[in-house]
Coordinates of C-alpha atoms and ligand atoms in Angstrom, one line a residue:
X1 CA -63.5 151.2 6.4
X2 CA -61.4 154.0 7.6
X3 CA -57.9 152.4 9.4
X4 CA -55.3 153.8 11.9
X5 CA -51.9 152.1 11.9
X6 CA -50.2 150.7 14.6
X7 CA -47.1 149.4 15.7
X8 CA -48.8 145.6 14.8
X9 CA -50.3 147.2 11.8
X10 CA -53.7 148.6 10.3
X11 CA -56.5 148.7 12.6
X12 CA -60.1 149.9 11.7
X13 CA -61.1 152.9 13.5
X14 CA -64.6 151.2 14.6
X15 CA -61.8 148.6 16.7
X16 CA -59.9 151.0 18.3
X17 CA -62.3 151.1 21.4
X18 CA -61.6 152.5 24.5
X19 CA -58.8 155.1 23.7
X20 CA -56.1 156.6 26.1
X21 CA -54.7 159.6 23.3
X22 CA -51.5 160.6 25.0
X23 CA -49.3 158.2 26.7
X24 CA -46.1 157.3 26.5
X25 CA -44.2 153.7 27.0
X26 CA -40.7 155.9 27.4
X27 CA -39.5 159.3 27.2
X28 CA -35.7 159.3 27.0
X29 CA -32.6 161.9 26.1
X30 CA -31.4 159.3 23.7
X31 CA -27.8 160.6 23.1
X32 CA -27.8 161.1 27.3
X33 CA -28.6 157.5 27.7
X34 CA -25.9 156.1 24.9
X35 CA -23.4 157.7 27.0
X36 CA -24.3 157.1 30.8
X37 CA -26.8 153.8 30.7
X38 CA -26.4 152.9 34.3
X39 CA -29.7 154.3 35.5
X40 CA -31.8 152.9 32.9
X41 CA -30.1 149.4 33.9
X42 CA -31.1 146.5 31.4
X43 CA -32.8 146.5 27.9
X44 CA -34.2 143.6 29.1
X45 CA -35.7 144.4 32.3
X46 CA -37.1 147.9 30.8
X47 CA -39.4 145.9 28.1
X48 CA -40.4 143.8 30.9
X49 CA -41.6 146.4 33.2
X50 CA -43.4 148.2 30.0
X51 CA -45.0 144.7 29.3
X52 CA -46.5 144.4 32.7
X53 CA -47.2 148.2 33.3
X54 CA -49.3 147.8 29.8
X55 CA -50.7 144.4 30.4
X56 CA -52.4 146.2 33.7
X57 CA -53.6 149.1 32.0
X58 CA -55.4 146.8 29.3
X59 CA -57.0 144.9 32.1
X60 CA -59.2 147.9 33.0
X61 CA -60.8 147.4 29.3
X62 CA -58.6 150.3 27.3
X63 CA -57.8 148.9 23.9
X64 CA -55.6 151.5 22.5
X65 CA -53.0 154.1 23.7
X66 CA -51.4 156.8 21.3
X67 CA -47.7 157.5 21.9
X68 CA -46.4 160.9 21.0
X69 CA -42.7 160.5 21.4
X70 CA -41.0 162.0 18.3
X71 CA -37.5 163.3 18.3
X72 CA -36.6 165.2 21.3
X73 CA -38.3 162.9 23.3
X74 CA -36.0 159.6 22.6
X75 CA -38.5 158.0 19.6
X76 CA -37.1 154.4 19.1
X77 CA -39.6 152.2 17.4
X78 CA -37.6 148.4 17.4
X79 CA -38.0 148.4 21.4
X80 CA -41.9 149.8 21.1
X81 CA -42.4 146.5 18.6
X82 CA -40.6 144.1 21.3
X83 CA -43.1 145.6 23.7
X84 CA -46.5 145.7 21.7
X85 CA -45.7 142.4 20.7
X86 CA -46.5 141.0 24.5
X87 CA -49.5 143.3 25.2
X88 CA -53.0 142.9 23.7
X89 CA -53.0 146.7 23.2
X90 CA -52.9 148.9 20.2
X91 CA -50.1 151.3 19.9
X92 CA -50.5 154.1 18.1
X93 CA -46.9 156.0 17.0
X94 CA -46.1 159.3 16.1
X95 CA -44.1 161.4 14.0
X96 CA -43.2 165.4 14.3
X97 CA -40.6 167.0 16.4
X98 CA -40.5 168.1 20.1
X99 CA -39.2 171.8 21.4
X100 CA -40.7 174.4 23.0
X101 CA -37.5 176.8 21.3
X102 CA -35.5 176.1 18.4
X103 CA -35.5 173.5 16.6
X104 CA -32.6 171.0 17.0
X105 CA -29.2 171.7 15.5
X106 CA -30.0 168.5 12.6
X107 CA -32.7 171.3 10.8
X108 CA -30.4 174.2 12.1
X109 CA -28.5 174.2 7.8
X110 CA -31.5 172.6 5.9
X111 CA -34.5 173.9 4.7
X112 CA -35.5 177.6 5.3
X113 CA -32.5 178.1 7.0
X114 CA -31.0 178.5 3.6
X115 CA -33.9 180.8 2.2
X116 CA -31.5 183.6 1.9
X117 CA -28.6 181.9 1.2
X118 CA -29.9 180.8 -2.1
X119 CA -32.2 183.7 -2.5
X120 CA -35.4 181.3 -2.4
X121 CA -37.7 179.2 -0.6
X122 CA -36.1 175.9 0.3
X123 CA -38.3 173.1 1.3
X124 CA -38.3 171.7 4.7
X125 CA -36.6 168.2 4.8
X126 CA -39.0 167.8 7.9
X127 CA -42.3 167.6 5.8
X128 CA -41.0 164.4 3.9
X129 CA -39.3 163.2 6.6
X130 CA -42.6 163.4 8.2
X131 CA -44.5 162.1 5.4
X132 CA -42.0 159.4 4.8
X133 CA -42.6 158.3 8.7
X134 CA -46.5 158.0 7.7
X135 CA -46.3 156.5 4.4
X136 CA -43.7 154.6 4.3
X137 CA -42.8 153.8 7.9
X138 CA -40.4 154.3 10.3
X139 CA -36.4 154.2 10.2
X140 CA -36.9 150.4 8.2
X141 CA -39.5 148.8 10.9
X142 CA -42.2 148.9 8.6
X143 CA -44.0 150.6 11.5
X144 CA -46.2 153.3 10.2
X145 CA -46.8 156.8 12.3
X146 CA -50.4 157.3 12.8
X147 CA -50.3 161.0 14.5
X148 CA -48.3 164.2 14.3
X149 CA -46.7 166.2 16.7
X150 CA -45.8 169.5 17.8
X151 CA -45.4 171.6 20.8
X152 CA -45.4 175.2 21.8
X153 CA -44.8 176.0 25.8
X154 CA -44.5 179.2 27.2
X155 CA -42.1 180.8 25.2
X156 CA -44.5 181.1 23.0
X157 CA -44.4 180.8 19.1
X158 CA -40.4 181.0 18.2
X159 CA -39.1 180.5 14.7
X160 CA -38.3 177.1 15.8
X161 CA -42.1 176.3 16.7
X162 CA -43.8 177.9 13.9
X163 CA -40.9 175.8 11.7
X164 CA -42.1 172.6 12.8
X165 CA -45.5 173.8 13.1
X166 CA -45.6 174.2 9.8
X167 CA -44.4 171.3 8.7
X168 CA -46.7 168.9 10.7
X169 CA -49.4 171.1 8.9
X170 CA -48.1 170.5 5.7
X171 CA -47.0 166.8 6.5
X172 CA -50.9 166.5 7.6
X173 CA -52.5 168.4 5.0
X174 CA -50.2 165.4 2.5
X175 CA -51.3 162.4 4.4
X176 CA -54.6 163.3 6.7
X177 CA -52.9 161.9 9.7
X178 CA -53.8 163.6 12.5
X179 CA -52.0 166.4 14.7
X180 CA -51.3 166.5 18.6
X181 CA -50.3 169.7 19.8
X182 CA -48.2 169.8 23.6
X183 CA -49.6 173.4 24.6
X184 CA -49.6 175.6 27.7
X185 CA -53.1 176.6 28.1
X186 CA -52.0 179.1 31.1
X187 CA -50.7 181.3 28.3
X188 CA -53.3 180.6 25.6
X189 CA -50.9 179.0 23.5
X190 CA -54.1 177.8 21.9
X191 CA -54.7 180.8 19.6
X192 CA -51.3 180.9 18.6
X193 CA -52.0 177.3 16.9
X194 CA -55.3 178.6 15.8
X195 CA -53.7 180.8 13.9
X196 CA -50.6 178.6 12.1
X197 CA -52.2 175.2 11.6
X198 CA -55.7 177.9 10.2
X199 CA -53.1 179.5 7.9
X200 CA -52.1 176.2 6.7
X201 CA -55.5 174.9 5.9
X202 CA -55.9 172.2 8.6
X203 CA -59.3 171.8 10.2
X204 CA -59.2 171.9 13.9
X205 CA -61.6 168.6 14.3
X206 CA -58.1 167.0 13.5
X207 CA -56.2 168.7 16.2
X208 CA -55.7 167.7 20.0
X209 CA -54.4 170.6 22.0
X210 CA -52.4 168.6 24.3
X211 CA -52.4 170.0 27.9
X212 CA -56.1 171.9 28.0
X213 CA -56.7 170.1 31.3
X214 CA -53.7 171.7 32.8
X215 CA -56.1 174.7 32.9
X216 CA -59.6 175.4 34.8
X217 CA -60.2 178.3 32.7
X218 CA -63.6 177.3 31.1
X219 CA -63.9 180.3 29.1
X220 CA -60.7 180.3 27.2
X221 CA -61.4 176.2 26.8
X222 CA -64.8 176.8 25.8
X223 CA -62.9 179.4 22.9
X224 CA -61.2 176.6 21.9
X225 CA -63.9 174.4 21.6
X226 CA -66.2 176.7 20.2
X227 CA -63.1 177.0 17.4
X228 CA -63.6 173.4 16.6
X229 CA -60.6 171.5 18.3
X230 CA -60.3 168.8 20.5
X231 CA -59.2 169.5 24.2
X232 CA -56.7 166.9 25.4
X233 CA -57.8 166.6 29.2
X234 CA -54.5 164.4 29.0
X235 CA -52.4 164.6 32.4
X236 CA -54.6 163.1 35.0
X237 CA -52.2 162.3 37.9
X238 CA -49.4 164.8 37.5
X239 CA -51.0 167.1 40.4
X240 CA -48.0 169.0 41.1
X241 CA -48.9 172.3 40.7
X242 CA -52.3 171.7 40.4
X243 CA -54.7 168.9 42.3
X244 CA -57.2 165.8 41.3
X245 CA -60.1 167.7 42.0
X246 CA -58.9 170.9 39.8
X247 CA -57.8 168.4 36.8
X248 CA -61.7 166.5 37.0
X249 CA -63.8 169.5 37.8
X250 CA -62.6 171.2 34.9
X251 CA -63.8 168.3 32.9
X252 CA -67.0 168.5 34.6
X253 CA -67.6 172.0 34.1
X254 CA -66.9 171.6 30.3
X255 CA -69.0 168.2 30.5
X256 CA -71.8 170.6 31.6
X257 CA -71.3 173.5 29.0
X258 CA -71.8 170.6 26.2
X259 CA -68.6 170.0 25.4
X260 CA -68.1 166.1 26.0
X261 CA -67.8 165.3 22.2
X262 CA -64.6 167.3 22.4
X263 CA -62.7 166.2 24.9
X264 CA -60.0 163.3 25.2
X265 CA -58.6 161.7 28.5
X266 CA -55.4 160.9 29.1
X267 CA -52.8 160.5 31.6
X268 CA -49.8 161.4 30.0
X269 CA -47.5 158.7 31.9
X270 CA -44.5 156.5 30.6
X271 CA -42.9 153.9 31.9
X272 CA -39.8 155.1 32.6
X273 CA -38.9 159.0 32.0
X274 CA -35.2 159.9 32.4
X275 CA -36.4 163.7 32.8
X276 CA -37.1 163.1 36.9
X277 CA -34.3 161.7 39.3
X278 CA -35.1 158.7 40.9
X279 CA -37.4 159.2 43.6
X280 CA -39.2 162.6 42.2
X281 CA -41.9 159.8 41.1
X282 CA -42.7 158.7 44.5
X283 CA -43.9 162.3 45.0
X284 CA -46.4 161.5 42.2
X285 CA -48.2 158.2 43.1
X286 CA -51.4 158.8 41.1
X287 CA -49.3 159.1 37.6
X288 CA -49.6 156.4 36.1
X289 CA -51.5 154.6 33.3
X290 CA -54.3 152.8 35.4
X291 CA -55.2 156.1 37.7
X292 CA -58.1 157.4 35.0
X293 CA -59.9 154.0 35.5
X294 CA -59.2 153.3 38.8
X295 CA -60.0 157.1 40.3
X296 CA -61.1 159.8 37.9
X297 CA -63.9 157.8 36.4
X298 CA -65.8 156.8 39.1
X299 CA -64.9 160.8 40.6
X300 CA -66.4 162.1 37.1
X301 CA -69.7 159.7 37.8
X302 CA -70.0 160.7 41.3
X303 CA -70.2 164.6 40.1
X304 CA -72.9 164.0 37.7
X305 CA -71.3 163.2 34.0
X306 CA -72.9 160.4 32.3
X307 CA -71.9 156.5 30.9
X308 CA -72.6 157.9 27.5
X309 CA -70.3 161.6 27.8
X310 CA -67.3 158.8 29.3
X311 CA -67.8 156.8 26.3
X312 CA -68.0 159.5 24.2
X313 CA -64.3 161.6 25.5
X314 CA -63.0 157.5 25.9
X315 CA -63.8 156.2 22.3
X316 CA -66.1 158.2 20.0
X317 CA -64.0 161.0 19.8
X318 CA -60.8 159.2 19.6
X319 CA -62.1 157.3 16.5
X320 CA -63.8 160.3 14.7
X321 CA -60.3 161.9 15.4
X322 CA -58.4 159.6 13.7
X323 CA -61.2 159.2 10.4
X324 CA -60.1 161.2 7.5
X325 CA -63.2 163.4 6.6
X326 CA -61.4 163.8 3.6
X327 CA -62.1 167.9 2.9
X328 CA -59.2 168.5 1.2
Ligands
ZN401 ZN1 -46.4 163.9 26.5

């Protein structure tokens, strides 16, 4: 029986039901917070508002959420474990590394930084700390990563992207763990990942591209599908620069071109995020876990898809996702 670990351990991917595939309980400038705590307030108080945030979204019937917080984005597994161990939810974590430039100063004198210095290929430390992360768990929690990550945004692929690119490929192609890719669909960031993670051997079945539903460009997402990946329809409620109706119809529309077996839903909401000053939130009331339950779904129903295409974006493709089809 094919498994996924979780922050509370192994889970078979038959019992991972109704899947939420990027969401995360915090998303925090770690070395900012050390130094000037006062917004975030109490440890205490943060878990408990996470409990009750994630106690309301497993109330609507989702049983698992994956978390893609990796460095760059304030990864800290002990306080995840405090959380997960008050919510009757599966957690999935990740491993990888989060810029959208170079990579951070830690890498900037390891690895293939030093390729000409020593007039050969240096490994990256990032593949086995990567691999380390998914074998052998995390930092001493015993908590194993069940995803990787990467991103590429508008700058496009930069050394520092097609680094740590490259290294969830190879970290992937070592474990079969997953990949979720943050991408910026408005510049077809897509076929720039195409390309690296097809270099590297990894089949695009095992790839999310994170961010497809910030687009309502069918064609290029039907490309994409057409190449084999998954489309994460993954920010329902951040309607900033777009609106509810853009974010759902676009999953109608690729609903309707036969593409419901490769798309994932997903809100992409935290808890707390110290990116946004207080306040910028209330400017964003439908961001937050229980919004895809509460209002896309029954918006999605209204325009025609079916139970069985929900069920399939909600839990068969999460699950075939995260089974090893073993082609390596
Ligand atoms: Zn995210």
């Amino acid at each position: 029986m094919p498994q996924v670990q979780t922050v509370r351990g192994p889970v078979d991917t038959a019992e991972l039901g109704p899947t939420l595939m990027h969401e995360h309980v915090f998303v925090l400038n770690a070395d900012v917070q050390q130094n000037y705590p006062e917004e975030w307030g109490s440890e205490d108080d943060r878990v408990a508002d996470a409990v009750q945030k994630l106690t309301k979204l497993a109330a609507t019937g989702v049983r698992t959420i994956v978390d893609p917080t990796v460095i760059g984005l304030g990864r800290y597994i002990p306080r995840i474990q405090r959380i997960a161990e008050q919510v009757d939810l599966n957690v999935v974590v990740a491993t990888g590394c989060y810029t959208y430039d170079d990579v951070p100063f830690f890498f900037h004198h390891r690895g293939p930084a030093l390729n000409e210095a020593v007039g050969a290929e240096v490994p990256d430390p990032m593949v086995d700390m990567f691999v380390g992360d998914i074998e052998s768990g995390i930092a001493g929690t015993g908590v194993r990563a069940g995803v990787l990550k990467c991103a590429i945004d508008h700058q496009g692929l930069t050394a520092g992207v097609e680094r740590v690119m490259r290294a969830v490929a190879k970290a992937h192609r070592a474990t079969g763990v997953p990949i979720t890719v943050h991408t910026h669909p408005g510049s077809h960031t897509g076929l720039q990942v195409q390309k690296v993670l097809g270099d590297e051997g990894v089949d695009p079945r095992r790839v999310v591209l994170g961010h497809s539903g910030d687009s309502t460009d069918a064609d290029h997402l039907t490309e994409l599908a057409e190449a084999g990946f998954v489309l994460g329809m993954d920010r329902f409620g951040i309607n900033l620069d777009t609106t509810f109706e853009a974010r759902a119809d676009i999953v109608v529309e690729m609903c309707r071109r036969g593409f419901a077996g490769q798309m994932v839903l997903s809100q992409d909401a935290s808890c707390y995020i110290d990116w946004l000053a207080p306040g910028v939130m209330d400017l964003l009331p439908q961001w937050h876990y229980t919004h895809i339950h509460e209002d896309v779904l029954p918006y999605l129903r209204e325009q025609g898809v079916t139970e069985a295409q929900i069920t399939t974006m909600l839990v068969d493709n999460p699950r075939r996702y995260f089974e090893n089809v073993g082609t390596y």
